[in-house]
Amino acid sequence: MKVAHVSDLHFTHFTLDLRSFRWKRWLGMCNWLFFRKKDFYYDPLNELPKLWDRLSVDLILVGGDLTSTALQSEFQAARAFFDRCQQPLLFIPGNHDQYTYDVMQKKTFYRYFQNPASVGGYTLSQHGVELHRIAPSWWCIALDTAPAMPLFSSNGWFAARVEQHLEEIMRFIPVGDRALMLNHFPFFQNDLPRHRLHRGECLRTFLESHPAICLYLHGHTHRHTIADLQKSSLPLILDAGCPVQRDHPTWNLLDLRDDGCTIEVYSWKGAWEMWQQREVLWQRR
Ligand SMILES: [Fe+2]
Ligand SMILES: [Fe+2]
C-alpha cells in the first residue's frame, strides 16, 4: 500500500483586515512578513496532485499546519488544493490550524477537513483520536494534540483524556495487525520549550507499551527526519518536513508491507525528485 505523508503546507493569506484581528494573528502576520515570506515557496505544491497519481498513491495522510493563522481564506485555499487529489485523505490539525481560541471553539478546521467515520465512533474534534482501517492488516491512529495556545506559544498538548481514549481505541486493533500514528508534533522534548508537545513523555511511554504501532508520522519542525528507534522499543519515526520550505522542501512516500516498509523521500529541485530511499523491516511485536 502506497501512502503519501505530507505536512505543514502553510497556505497563507496576508491581511490587516480588522474584522479578523486577534493579537496572536497579528503576531503571525508579522512572523510571515519578516521571516516566513522569504522562506516559503509554493510552486512545488502545484505538481503534487499529478505526481501522486503518477506514483499510484493509495492514501494521503495530511499532518496539519495547512494554514498560517487559521483564516477562512487559508482554509479555502488548502481545501481547494486537496480537492484536486483523487486519493482518499486523512487530516489532522496542527497548531497553526487552531491558532486562536475562537477558531478552536468554532471548530473551523473540522468544518473544512472532516475524516470518514472512525472505528468506535471517536472523532478528532471531540475525543482527540480517530482510528481508521487503511488496509486489510493496517490501521491509522490519528491525533489532535493542537489546541489553541497563548500568544507566544507553538506548543502542543497531549491531554490525559486523549491518552485515555487512545487506550480505548487500541482494543479495536486485532492482534497481529499493525498501526501507524499520525500526529502533528514530535513527542521528544528536545525542541525549543515553546515548540514542544506538553506531556510528550506520556506519549512516548504509550508508544513503548504498544508495539503494534510501527510508525510514528509527524511534522511541525519543518526538518525532514528518519529515525528507526525500534531497538529502543519505539516506532520508526518519520518527520515529513515541509513541502513549501524554500530550503529543502520534502514529503514522504511509504510503501507499507506486512514485513516492513520502503520510504522514498521526495525533494524539490525544480521538479519533485526522489532524494533518498530506505528499507526498514519491522522488529516490534
Ligand atoms: Fe508548521
Ligand atoms: Fe506546527
Coordinates of N, CA and C in Angstrom, one line a residue, residues 68-152:
S68 N -1.6 29.3 8.1 CA -0.6 30.0 8.9 C -1.3 30.7 10.1
T69 N -2.4 31.4 9.9 CA -3.1 32.0 11.0 C -4.6 31.6 11.1
A70 N -4.9 30.4 10.5 CA -6.2 29.9 10.5 C -7.3 30.8 10.0
L71 N -7.0 31.6 9.0 CA -8.0 32.4 8.3 C -8.9 31.6 7.4
Q72 N -10.1 32.0 7.2 CA -11.1 31.3 6.3 C -10.4 31.2 4.9
S73 N -9.8 32.2 4.5 CA -9.2 32.2 3.1 C -8.1 31.2 3.0
E74 N -7.4 31.0 4.1 CA -6.3 30.0 4.1 C -6.9 28.6 4.1
F75 N -7.9 28.4 4.9 CA -8.6 27.1 4.8 C -9.2 26.8 3.4
Q76 N -9.8 27.8 2.8 CA -10.3 27.6 1.5 C -9.3 27.2 0.5
A77 N -8.1 27.9 0.6 CA -7.0 27.6 -0.4 C -6.5 26.1 -0.2
A78 N -6.4 25.7 1.1 CA -6.0 24.4 1.4 C -7.0 23.3 0.9
R79 N -8.3 23.7 1.1 CA -9.4 22.7 0.7 C -9.3 22.6 -0.8
A80 N -9.2 23.7 -1.5 CA -9.1 23.7 -3.0 C -7.9 22.8 -3.5
F81 N -6.8 22.9 -2.8 CA -5.7 22.1 -3.2 C -6.0 20.6 -3.0
F82 N -6.5 20.2 -1.9 CA -6.8 18.8 -1.6 C -8.0 18.3 -2.5
D83 N -8.8 19.2 -2.9 CA -9.9 18.8 -3.8 C -9.4 18.3 -5.1
R84 N -8.2 18.7 -5.5 CA -7.5 18.2 -6.7 C -7.0 16.8 -6.6
C85 N -7.0 16.3 -5.4 CA -6.4 14.9 -5.2 C -7.5 13.9 -5.4
Q86 N -7.1 12.8 -6.1 CA -8.1 11.7 -6.3 C -8.2 10.7 -5.2
Q87 N -7.1 10.6 -4.4 CA -7.0 9.6 -3.4 C -7.8 9.9 -2.1
P88 N -8.1 8.8 -1.3 CA -8.7 9.1 0.0 C -7.7 9.9 0.8
L89 N -8.2 10.7 1.7 CA -7.3 11.6 2.5 C -7.7 11.5 4.0
L90 N -6.7 11.6 4.9 CA -7.0 11.7 6.3 C -6.2 12.9 6.8
F91 N -6.9 13.8 7.6 CA -6.3 15.0 8.0 C -6.3 15.1 9.5
I92 N -5.2 15.7 10.0 CA -5.2 16.2 11.5 C -4.8 17.7 11.5
P93 N -5.2 18.4 12.5 CA -4.8 19.8 12.6 C -3.4 20.0 13.2
G94 N -2.8 21.1 12.8 CA -1.5 21.5 13.5 C -1.8 22.7 14.3
N95 N -0.8 23.2 15.0 CA -1.0 24.4 15.9 C -1.4 25.6 15.1
H96 N -1.0 25.8 13.9 CA -1.4 26.9 13.1 C -2.9 26.9 12.6
D97 N -3.5 25.7 12.7 CA -4.9 25.5 12.2 C -5.9 25.8 13.3
Q98 N -5.4 25.8 14.6 CA -6.3 26.2 15.7 C -5.6 27.3 16.4
Y99 N -5.2 28.3 15.6 CA -4.3 29.4 16.1 C -4.9 30.3 17.2
T100 N -6.2 30.5 17.1 CA -6.8 31.4 18.1 C -7.9 30.7 18.8
Y101 N -8.3 31.2 20.0 CA -9.3 30.5 20.8 C -10.6 30.4 20.1
D102 N -11.0 31.5 19.3 CA -12.3 31.5 18.7 C -12.3 30.5 17.5
V103 N -11.2 30.4 16.8 CA -11.1 29.4 15.7 C -11.3 28.0 16.3
M104 N -10.7 27.7 17.4 CA -10.8 26.4 18.0 C -12.2 26.2 18.5
Q105 N -12.8 27.1 19.2 CA -14.2 27.0 19.7 C -15.2 26.7 18.5
K106 N -15.0 27.4 17.4 CA -15.9 27.3 16.3 C -15.6 26.0 15.5
K107 N -14.5 25.3 15.8 CA -14.1 24.1 15.1 C -13.9 24.3 13.6
T108 N -13.3 25.5 13.3 CA -13.2 25.8 11.9 C -12.5 24.8 11.1
F109 N -11.4 24.3 11.6 CA -10.6 23.3 10.9 C -11.5 22.1 10.5
Y110 N -12.3 21.7 11.4 CA -13.2 20.5 11.1 C -14.3 20.8 10.2
R111 N -14.7 22.1 10.0 CA -15.7 22.4 9.0 C -15.1 22.2 7.6
Y112 N -13.8 22.3 7.5 CA -13.2 22.2 6.1 C -12.6 20.8 5.9
F113 N -12.2 20.1 7.0 CA -11.5 18.9 6.9 C -12.0 17.8 7.9
Q114 N -13.0 17.1 7.4 CA -13.6 16.0 8.2 C -13.2 14.7 7.6
N115 N -12.7 13.8 8.5 CA -12.4 12.4 8.0 C -13.6 11.6 7.9
P116 N -13.5 10.4 7.2 CA -14.6 9.4 7.3 C -14.8 9.0 8.7
A117 N -15.9 8.3 8.9 CA -16.2 7.8 10.3 C -15.1 6.9 10.8
S118 N -14.8 7.2 12.1 CA -13.7 6.4 12.7 C -14.3 5.1 13.4
V119 N -13.5 4.1 13.5 CA -13.9 2.9 14.2 C -14.3 3.3 15.7
G120 N -15.4 2.8 16.2 CA -15.8 3.1 17.6 C -16.5 4.5 17.8
G121 N -16.7 5.2 16.7 CA -17.4 6.5 16.8 C -16.6 7.6 17.3
Y122 N -15.3 7.4 17.5 CA -14.4 8.5 18.0 C -14.3 9.6 16.9
T123 N -14.2 10.9 17.4 CA -13.8 11.9 16.4 C -12.7 12.8 17.0
L124 N -11.9 13.3 16.1 CA -10.8 14.1 16.5 C -11.3 15.4 17.2
S125 N -12.4 15.9 16.7 CA -12.8 17.2 17.3 C -13.4 17.0 18.8
Q126 N -13.9 15.8 19.1 CA -14.5 15.6 20.4 C -13.5 14.8 21.3
H127 N -12.9 13.8 20.8 CA -12.1 12.9 21.6 C -10.6 13.0 21.4
G128 N -10.2 13.7 20.3 CA -8.8 13.9 20.0 C -8.1 12.7 19.4
V129 N -8.9 11.7 19.1 CA -8.4 10.5 18.5 C -9.4 9.9 17.4
E130 N -8.8 9.3 16.4 CA -9.6 8.5 15.5 C -8.8 7.3 15.1
L131 N -9.6 6.2 14.7 CA -8.9 5.0 14.2 C -9.5 4.7 12.9
H132 N -8.7 4.5 11.9 CA -9.2 4.2 10.5 C -8.4 2.9 10.0
R133 N -9.2 2.0 9.5 CA -8.6 0.9 8.8 C -8.2 1.3 7.4
I134 N -6.9 1.2 7.1 CA -6.4 1.7 5.8 C -6.0 0.6 4.9
A135 N -5.8 -0.6 5.4 CA -5.5 -1.8 4.5 C -6.0 -3.0 5.3
P136 N -6.0 -4.2 4.7 CA -6.6 -5.3 5.5 C -5.9 -5.5 6.9
S137 N -4.6 -5.3 7.0 CA -4.0 -5.5 8.3 C -3.3 -4.3 8.8
W138 N -3.7 -3.1 8.3 CA -3.1 -1.9 8.7 C -4.1 -0.8 9.2
W139 N -3.7 -0.1 10.2 CA -4.6 0.9 10.8 C -3.9 2.2 11.0
C140 N -4.6 3.3 10.9 CA -4.1 4.7 11.1 C -4.8 5.2 12.4
I141 N -3.9 5.6 13.4 CA -4.4 6.3 14.6 C -4.1 7.7 14.4
A142 N -5.1 8.6 14.3 CA -4.9 10.0 14.1 C -5.1 10.7 15.4
L143 N -4.3 11.7 15.7 CA -4.4 12.5 16.9 C -4.6 14.0 16.6
D144 N -5.4 14.6 17.5 CA -5.4 16.1 17.6 C -4.8 16.5 18.9
T145 N -3.5 17.0 18.8 CA -2.8 17.5 20.0 C -2.5 19.0 19.9
A146 N -3.4 19.7 19.1 CA -3.1 21.1 18.8 C -4.2 22.1 19.2
P147 N -4.5 22.1 20.5 CA -5.4 23.2 21.0 C -4.8 24.6 20.9
A148 N -5.7 25.6 20.9 CA -5.2 27.0 20.8 C -4.3 27.2 22.0
M149 N -3.2 27.9 21.8 CA -2.2 28.2 22.9 C -2.1 29.7 23.1
P150 N -1.4 30.1 24.2 CA -1.2 31.6 24.4 C -0.4 32.2 23.3
L151 N -0.2 33.5 23.5 CA 0.3 34.4 22.4 C 1.7 33.9 21.8
F152 N 2.6 33.6 22.6 CA 4.0 33.3 22.1 C 4.2 31.8 22.1

